[in-house]
Tab-separated table of C-alpha atoms in Angstrom:
chain	number	residue	atom	x	y	z
A	1	MET	CA	0.000	0.000	0.000
A	2	ARG	CA	2.822	2.425	0.846
A	3	LEU	CA	4.473	1.756	-2.500
A	4	GLU	CA	1.203	2.385	-4.310
A	5	LEU	CA	0.702	5.701	-2.484
A	6	LYS	CA	4.243	6.762	-3.361
A	7	ARG	CA	3.673	5.929	-7.024
A	8	ARG	CA	0.427	7.874	-7.031
A	9	SER	CA	2.117	10.922	-5.492
A	10	LEU	CA	4.927	10.652	-8.021
A	11	SER	CA	2.410	10.542	-10.866
A	12	GLN	CA	0.519	13.603	-9.667
A	13	ALA	CA	3.692	15.576	-8.989
A	14	ALA	CA	5.237	14.665	-12.336
A	15	VAL	CA	2.141	15.696	-14.290
A	16	ALA	CA	1.964	18.974	-12.348
A	17	LEU	CA	5.604	19.715	-13.151
A	18	ALA	CA	5.040	18.843	-16.786
A	19	CYS	CA	2.168	21.318	-16.974
A	20	VAL	CA	4.193	24.037	-15.279
A	21	GLY	CA	6.966	23.393	-17.786
A	22	GLY	CA	4.572	23.926	-20.667
A	23	LEU	CA	4.293	20.261	-21.625
A	24	CYS	CA	0.518	20.030	-21.261
A	25	SER	CA	-1.397	20.452	-24.472
A	26	SER	CA	-3.721	23.438	-24.495
A	27	ALA	CA	-5.418	22.501	-27.746
A	28	ALA	CA	-9.122	21.891	-27.430
A	29	LEU	CA	-9.840	18.405	-28.730
A	30	ALA	CA	-13.135	16.693	-29.460
A	31	ASP	CA	-14.337	13.942	-27.157
A	32	GLU	CA	-13.882	10.387	-28.415
A	33	HIS	CA	-16.318	7.514	-28.850
A	34	VAL	CA	-14.715	4.053	-28.991
A	35	LEU	CA	-16.630	0.902	-29.909
A	36	ILE	CA	-14.672	-2.244	-29.077
A	37	LEU	CA	-15.725	-5.156	-31.312
A	38	LEU	CA	-14.489	-8.586	-30.208
A	39	ASP	CA	-14.585	-11.743	-32.314
A	40	ARG	CA	-15.804	-14.612	-30.094
A	41	THR	CA	-16.140	-17.183	-32.878
A	42	GLY	CA	-14.976	-20.778	-32.557
A	43	SER	CA	-11.625	-20.313	-34.274
A	44	MET	CA	-10.634	-17.777	-31.594
A	45	GLY	CA	-10.076	-20.825	-29.382
A	46	ALA	CA	-7.089	-21.870	-31.507
A	47	THR	CA	-3.564	-21.381	-30.209
A	48	SER	CA	-2.059	-17.935	-30.677
A	49	VAL	CA	1.266	-17.219	-29.014
A	50	PRO	CA	2.539	-20.208	-27.002
A	51	GLY	CA	0.341	-20.958	-24.013
A	52	LEU	CA	-2.489	-18.607	-24.999
A	53	THR	CA	-5.494	-18.885	-27.287
A	54	ARG	CA	-6.420	-16.136	-29.709
A	55	LEU	CA	-9.306	-15.163	-27.443
A	56	GLN	CA	-6.990	-14.885	-24.435
A	57	VAL	CA	-4.598	-12.683	-26.408
A	58	ALA	CA	-7.526	-10.579	-27.618
A	59	LYS	CA	-8.775	-10.058	-24.068
A	60	ALA	CA	-5.310	-9.089	-22.846
A	61	ARG	CA	-4.880	-6.575	-25.654
A	62	ILE	CA	-8.257	-4.960	-25.009
A	63	ASP	CA	-7.654	-4.895	-21.256
A	64	GLY	CA	-4.312	-3.159	-21.808
A	65	TYR	CA	-5.941	-0.619	-24.121
A	66	LEU	CA	-8.588	0.196	-21.517
A	67	GLN	CA	-5.863	0.971	-18.962
A	68	ILE	CA	-4.347	3.665	-21.177
A	69	ILE	CA	-5.090	7.257	-20.181
A	70	PRO	CA	-7.005	8.935	-23.031
A	71	SER	CA	-6.121	12.457	-24.097
A	72	VAL	CA	-9.764	13.564	-24.162
A	73	PRO	CA	-12.975	12.479	-22.390
A	74	THR	CA	-13.914	9.115	-23.870
A	75	LYS	CA	-17.084	7.039	-24.028
A	76	TYR	CA	-16.862	3.293	-24.605
A	77	ALA	CA	-19.169	0.674	-26.080
A	78	PHE	CA	-18.443	-3.059	-26.203
A	79	TRP	CA	-19.870	-5.608	-28.641
A	80	THR	CA	-19.036	-9.207	-29.488
A	81	PHE	CA	-19.946	-11.111	-32.639
A	82	ASP	CA	-20.560	-14.672	-33.755
A	83	ASN	CA	-23.108	-16.735	-35.709
A	84	SER	CA	-25.504	-14.315	-37.486
A	85	GLY	CA	-24.368	-10.952	-36.162
A	86	PRO	CA	-23.125	-8.721	-33.357
A	87	THR	CA	-24.279	-8.732	-29.738
A	88	PRO	CA	-24.133	-5.357	-27.977
A	89	ILE	CA	-22.914	-5.952	-24.412
A	90	PHE	CA	-22.710	-2.249	-23.538
A	91	ASN	CA	-23.716	0.702	-25.703
A	92	PHE	CA	-22.478	4.269	-25.357
A	93	ALA	CA	-25.621	5.367	-23.530
A	94	ASP	CA	-24.814	2.858	-20.760
A	95	ASN	CA	-21.894	5.090	-19.682
A	96	LYS	CA	-19.728	2.194	-18.530
A	97	THR	CA	-16.253	2.789	-17.144
A	98	PRO	CA	-13.134	1.185	-18.644
A	99	ALA	CA	-13.026	-1.164	-15.633
A	100	GLN	CA	-16.613	-2.274	-16.258
A	101	ILE	CA	-15.895	-2.795	-19.954
A	102	SER	CA	-12.786	-4.796	-19.079
A	103	ALA	CA	-14.749	-7.053	-16.728
A	104	ALA	CA	-17.261	-7.751	-19.493
A	105	VAL	CA	-14.472	-8.482	-21.975
A	106	ASN	CA	-12.882	-11.004	-19.636
A	107	ALA	CA	-16.233	-12.766	-19.163
A	108	VAL	CA	-16.620	-13.536	-22.900
A	109	THR	CA	-16.719	-17.204	-23.942
A	110	LEU	CA	-16.360	-18.835	-27.348
A	111	GLY	CA	-19.292	-18.919	-29.752
A	112	GLY	CA	-19.948	-20.054	-33.315
A	113	ASN	CA	-19.375	-18.830	-36.875
A	114	THR	CA	-18.003	-15.526	-38.220
A	115	PRO	CA	-20.346	-12.732	-39.419
A	116	LEU	CA	-17.380	-10.375	-39.682
A	117	ALA	CA	-18.576	-8.045	-42.438
A	118	GLY	CA	-22.071	-7.467	-41.080
A	119	SER	CA	-20.805	-6.952	-37.552
A	120	VAL	CA	-18.231	-4.340	-38.550
A	121	CYS	CA	-20.774	-2.425	-40.613
A	122	ALA	CA	-23.353	-2.501	-37.797
A	123	ALA	CA	-20.700	-1.184	-35.414
A	124	VAL	CA	-19.888	1.671	-37.799
A	125	ASP	CA	-23.576	2.592	-37.879
A	126	ALA	CA	-23.693	2.615	-34.080
A	127	LEU	CA	-20.673	4.906	-33.950
A	128	ILE	CA	-21.824	7.451	-36.484
A	129	ASN	CA	-25.402	7.506	-35.195
A	130	PHE	CA	-24.453	8.253	-31.577
A	131	LEU	CA	-24.625	12.043	-31.123
A	132	PRO	CA	-24.148	12.500	-34.892
A	133	ASN	CA	-24.562	16.294	-34.916
A	134	GLN	CA	-21.755	16.924	-32.445
A	135	ASN	CA	-18.024	17.038	-32.998
A	136	HIS	CA	-16.624	13.723	-31.742
A	137	ILE	CA	-13.770	11.443	-32.751
A	138	LYS	CA	-15.166	8.050	-33.762
A	139	ARG	CA	-13.045	4.929	-33.354
A	140	ILE	CA	-13.785	1.246	-33.908
A	141	TYR	CA	-11.370	-1.161	-32.246
A	142	LEU	CA	-11.757	-4.540	-33.955
A	143	VAL	CA	-10.044	-7.669	-32.631
A	144	THR	CA	-10.541	-10.694	-34.885
A	145	ASP	CA	-8.934	-13.651	-36.608
A	146	GLY	CA	-10.874	-12.903	-39.776
A	147	ASP	CA	-12.461	-15.483	-42.090
A	148	GLU	CA	-15.894	-14.013	-42.813
A	149	ASN	CA	-18.416	-16.804	-43.293
A	150	SER	CA	-21.884	-16.105	-41.905
A	151	THR	CA	-23.079	-12.539	-42.573
A	152	PRO	CA	-26.778	-12.839	-43.566
A	153	THR	CA	-27.483	-12.427	-47.273
A	154	LEU	CA	-29.769	-9.412	-46.703
A	155	ASP	CA	-27.138	-7.546	-44.699
A	156	GLN	CA	-25.800	-4.277	-46.163
A	157	CYS	CA	-22.250	-5.688	-46.206
A	158	TYR	CA	-22.944	-9.215	-47.441
A	159	GLY	CA	-20.801	-10.297	-50.373
A	160	GLY	CA	-18.373	-12.874	-51.700
A	161	TRP	CA	-14.633	-12.804	-51.170
A	162	SER	CA	-12.689	-10.262	-53.205
A	163	ALA	CA	-10.657	-11.742	-56.052
A	164	GLY	CA	-8.153	-8.915	-55.676
A	165	VAL	CA	-6.219	-7.720	-52.647
A	166	TRP	CA	-6.195	-4.240	-51.143
A	167	PRO	CA	-6.612	-1.725	-52.661
A	168	ASN	CA	-7.922	-3.571	-55.725
A	169	LEU	CA	-11.056	-4.956	-54.113
A	170	THR	CA	-13.702	-6.672	-56.208
A	171	PRO	CA	-16.882	-4.537	-56.459
A	172	GLY	CA	-19.641	-6.079	-54.348
A	173	SER	CA	-17.282	-8.171	-52.246
A	174	TRP	CA	-17.602	-8.035	-48.477
A	175	GLN	CA	-14.163	-6.462	-48.241
A	176	GLU	CA	-15.136	-3.642	-50.603
A	177	LYS	CA	-18.378	-3.018	-48.727
A	178	VAL	CA	-16.653	-2.923	-45.335
A	179	ARG	CA	-14.060	-0.539	-46.746
A	180	ASN	CA	-16.801	1.722	-48.110
A	181	LYS	CA	-18.728	1.647	-44.844
A	182	ALA	CA	-15.693	2.634	-42.785
A	183	CYS	CA	-14.638	5.343	-45.230
A	184	THR	CA	-17.892	6.921	-46.395
A	185	GLY	CA	-20.610	5.629	-44.055
A	186	SER	CA	-22.294	3.781	-46.925
A	187	ALA	CA	-21.510	0.229	-48.037
A	188	ALA	CA	-22.461	1.187	-51.594
A	189	SER	CA	-20.369	4.370	-51.823
A	190	SER	CA	-16.728	3.964	-52.879
A	191	GLY	CA	-15.769	7.563	-52.188
A	192	PRO	CA	-12.541	8.607	-50.482
A	193	CYS	CA	-11.908	7.760	-46.855
A	194	GLY	CA	-12.800	10.497	-44.410
A	195	PHE	CA	-15.867	11.824	-46.233
A	196	PHE	CA	-19.176	10.544	-44.918
A	197	VAL	CA	-22.146	10.929	-47.249
A	198	PRO	CA	-25.308	12.721	-46.007
A	199	PRO	CA	-26.981	12.659	-43.543
A	200	TYR	CA	-23.638	12.496	-41.746
A	201	PRO	CA	-21.549	15.674	-41.370
A	202	PRO	CA	-18.915	15.997	-44.117
A	203	ASN	CA	-16.178	16.467	-41.501
A	204	LEU	CA	-17.015	13.221	-39.661
A	205	THR	CA	-14.310	10.579	-39.901
A	206	LEU	CA	-13.940	7.122	-38.449
A	207	ILE	CA	-10.672	5.608	-37.218
A	208	ALA	CA	-10.268	1.835	-37.548
A	209	ASP	CA	-7.866	0.183	-35.106
A	210	ILE	CA	-7.478	-3.493	-35.995
A	211	ASP	CA	-5.784	-6.358	-34.160
A	212	PHE	CA	-5.641	-9.357	-36.510
A	213	LEU	CA	-4.857	-12.706	-34.883
A	214	PHE	CA	-4.190	-15.406	-37.443
A	215	GLU	CA	-2.190	-18.499	-38.335
A	216	ASP	CA	0.983	-17.407	-40.118
A	217	TYR	CA	1.422	-20.808	-41.761
A	218	ILE	CA	-0.210	-20.781	-45.199
A	219	PRO	CA	-0.105	-24.279	-46.738
A	220	LEU	CA	0.686	-25.018	-50.330
A	221	GLN	CA	-2.175	-25.979	-52.598
A	222	GLY	CA	-3.514	-29.404	-51.646
A	223	GLU	CA	-1.647	-29.502	-48.356
A	224	ALA	CA	-3.730	-30.522	-45.348
A	225	GLN	CA	-4.142	-28.569	-42.129
A	226	ALA	CA	-6.222	-29.129	-39.000
A	227	ARG	CA	-9.591	-27.438	-39.246
A	228	GLU	CA	-10.752	-25.006	-36.600
A	229	PRO	CA	-14.091	-25.040	-34.749
A	230	ASP	CA	-15.951	-22.734	-37.144
A	231	ASP	CA	-14.347	-23.940	-40.381
A	232	ALA	CA	-17.428	-25.958	-41.322
A	233	ALA	CA	-19.191	-22.787	-42.475
A	234	LYS	CA	-16.238	-21.315	-44.356
A	235	THR	CA	-17.862	-22.137	-47.709
A	236	VAL	CA	-20.959	-20.042	-46.970
A	237	MET	CA	-19.477	-16.903	-48.557
A	238	GLY	CA	-17.659	-18.732	-51.339
A	239	PRO	CA	-14.910	-21.299	-51.894
A	240	TYR	CA	-12.628	-21.428	-48.872
A	241	GLN	CA	-9.053	-22.666	-48.911
A	242	VAL	CA	-7.797	-23.585	-45.465
A	243	GLY	CA	-5.023	-21.192	-44.431
A	244	ALA	CA	-5.201	-19.141	-47.625
A	245	SER	CA	-7.523	-16.402	-46.367
A	246	ALA	CA	-4.733	-14.652	-44.443
A	247	ALA	CA	-2.986	-13.935	-47.752
A	248	SER	CA	-5.806	-11.544	-48.703
A	249	GLU	CA	-6.987	-10.479	-45.259
A	250	VAL	CA	-3.614	-9.226	-43.987
A	251	PRO	CA	-3.342	-6.553	-46.722
A	252	PHE	CA	-7.062	-5.791	-46.368
A	253	PHE	CA	-7.030	-5.107	-42.623
A	254	ASP	CA	-3.676	-3.333	-42.841
A	255	GLY	CA	-4.916	-1.186	-45.727
A	256	LEU	CA	-8.206	-0.346	-44.020
A	257	ALA	CA	-6.446	0.742	-40.831
A	258	LYS	CA	-3.982	2.925	-42.718
A	259	ALA	CA	-6.681	4.477	-44.917
A	260	THR	CA	-8.593	5.592	-41.827
A	261	HIS	CA	-5.426	6.672	-39.955
A	262	GLY	CA	-5.860	3.827	-37.489
A	263	ARG	CA	-3.442	1.334	-35.989
A	264	TYR	CA	-2.997	-2.210	-37.356
A	265	ALA	CA	-1.332	-5.032	-35.463
A	266	SER	CA	-0.869	-8.607	-36.673
A	267	ILE	CA	-0.374	-11.332	-34.077
A	268	THR	CA	0.793	-14.834	-34.976
A	269	GLN	CA	2.484	-17.708	-33.160
A	270	LYS	CA	5.829	-16.054	-33.964
A	271	THR	CA	4.953	-12.737	-32.300
A	272	PRO	CA	7.070	-12.104	-29.160
A	273	PRO	CA	4.899	-12.228	-26.007
A	274	ALA	CA	5.687	-8.610	-25.026
A	275	GLN	CA	4.312	-7.499	-28.393
A	276	ALA	CA	1.358	-9.905	-28.468
A	277	THR	CA	0.041	-8.770	-25.079
A	278	PRO	CA	1.752	-5.411	-24.489
A	279	LEU	CA	1.709	-3.709	-21.107
A	280	PRO	CA	0.234	-0.202	-21.035
A	281	GLY	CA	3.186	2.148	-20.677
A	282	ASP	CA	5.693	-0.205	-22.341
A	283	ALA	CA	6.840	2.105	-25.147
A	284	ASN	CA	9.697	-0.089	-26.389
A	285	LEU	CA	7.809	-3.392	-26.012
A	286	ASP	CA	10.453	-5.127	-23.920
A	287	GLY	CA	7.926	-6.387	-21.358
A	288	CYS	CA	8.950	-3.929	-18.623
A	289	VAL	CA	7.631	-0.420	-17.874
A	290	ASN	CA	10.646	1.449	-16.566
A	291	VAL	CA	12.796	4.557	-16.890
A	292	THR	CA	13.559	3.736	-20.529
A	293	ASP	CA	9.882	4.069	-21.409
A	294	ARG	CA	9.548	7.278	-19.395
A	295	THR	CA	12.597	8.736	-21.149
A	296	LYS	CA	11.219	7.784	-24.559
A	297	VAL	CA	7.879	9.451	-23.847
A	298	LEU	CA	9.547	12.622	-22.500
A	299	SER	CA	11.904	12.824	-25.492
A	300	GLU	CA	8.911	12.773	-27.853
A	301	TYR	CA	6.564	14.782	-25.644
A	302	GLY	CA	4.417	17.305	-27.496
A	303	THR	CA	5.419	16.042	-30.939
A	304	GLN	CA	3.241	14.541	-33.620
A	305	VAL	CA	4.226	10.959	-34.326
A	306	PRO	CA	3.361	8.381	-37.007
A	307	VAL	CA	0.475	5.997	-36.388
A	308	GLY	CA	1.682	2.997	-34.408
A	309	THR	CA	4.476	4.782	-32.547
A	310	GLY	CA	5.055	2.884	-29.303
A	311	SER	CA	4.969	5.938	-27.042
A	312	ASP	CA	1.586	7.104	-28.389
A	313	PHE	CA	-0.464	4.798	-26.181
A	314	ASN	CA	-3.751	6.672	-26.570
A	315	ARG	CA	-3.397	6.666	-30.372
A	316	ASN	CA	-4.162	10.347	-30.958
A	317	GLY	CA	-1.062	11.032	-33.059
A	318	THR	CA	0.691	13.135	-30.405
A	319	VAL	CA	2.744	12.077	-27.387
A	320	ASP	CA	0.971	13.910	-24.588
A	321	THR	CA	0.053	13.980	-20.901
A	322	GLY	CA	-2.129	10.875	-21.221
A	323	ASP	CA	0.796	8.889	-22.588
A	324	TYR	CA	3.115	10.120	-19.835
A	325	GLN	CA	0.544	9.346	-17.152
A	326	THR	CA	0.101	5.854	-18.607
A	327	VAL	CA	3.808	5.172	-18.058
A	328	LEU	CA	3.682	6.521	-14.503
A	329	ASN	CA	0.558	4.540	-13.619
A	330	ASN	CA	2.215	1.298	-14.704
A	331	PHE	CA	5.803	1.990	-13.674
A	332	GLY	CA	7.520	-1.226	-12.596
A	333	ARG	CA	5.059	-3.640	-14.253
A	334	GLY	CA	6.753	-6.619	-15.845
A	335	CYS	CA	10.148	-5.725	-14.385
A	336	THR	CA	12.154	-7.956	-12.090
A	337	THR	CA	12.995	-4.982	-9.854
A	338	LEU	CA	11.690	-1.439	-9.554
A	339	ARG	CA	15.200	-0.110	-10.186
A	340	GLU	CA	15.180	-1.170	-13.858
């Protein structure tokens, strides 16, 4: 308890000194709405990094994200998806805290098939329709292992698999419709990213953060591989080749995240544990939050940084007070001694 009180005092004092020194941002920023969309389909029970399933990695990543200090007031929603569509666990109007969202995330169990396209598009609708006439940052945080297979045929984003890879997506494919939905607000509109068609404000944009957990072993044609729990339905959307979907989905999810100025992370069995389940505040991803991370954040403080920069924990494109406070709040986590 004494150690915790000392850390808390250190955090408050450090932030106060940073503000006195002119390090606090005075720019007025819009509030942020974040909808966390978690894949709970059967294949998420497959092994991810050694000793953890994909679902366990997904939960750890979301939990770490919820412990990060945002730069602006933030509202959270949390949905899961499987079988025929998404299941809202908490919506924005529920006003749940990050701790409450985290508890709900950790209570999720495995389900059935993968209505990926329809679930993403429904989540986009929920984001852009919540307080649509106000100035808010909209962010979808999708954690999935991909392999669309059960979006209902009447859904706005139903379609076959694209024959081409990003950005050359086949018109009418589910990938093209999801791209359109995230970029323009309409599954049928292929306009540029960042311009939502009426009735949405023309300055409304949506940020797509995507964690893609997949098997990095893609077999040669005709080569056998163990099938996963929801593979039986993988022919619903079109011919499915076991292991081959990652070849098109990796560039798709990466491209979608970049087009919307979001963050993309791919996690496979070869991903180092400190990167697969990163600690909040671990800027250099060495598994320990220590003086090195604090120094990195301070050296970049107040600067705009590229998407995916390790010290930009709250993902707003600038290393700021929230990022610094995140390091202080977690100082010593993952380290063998507090002196590291």
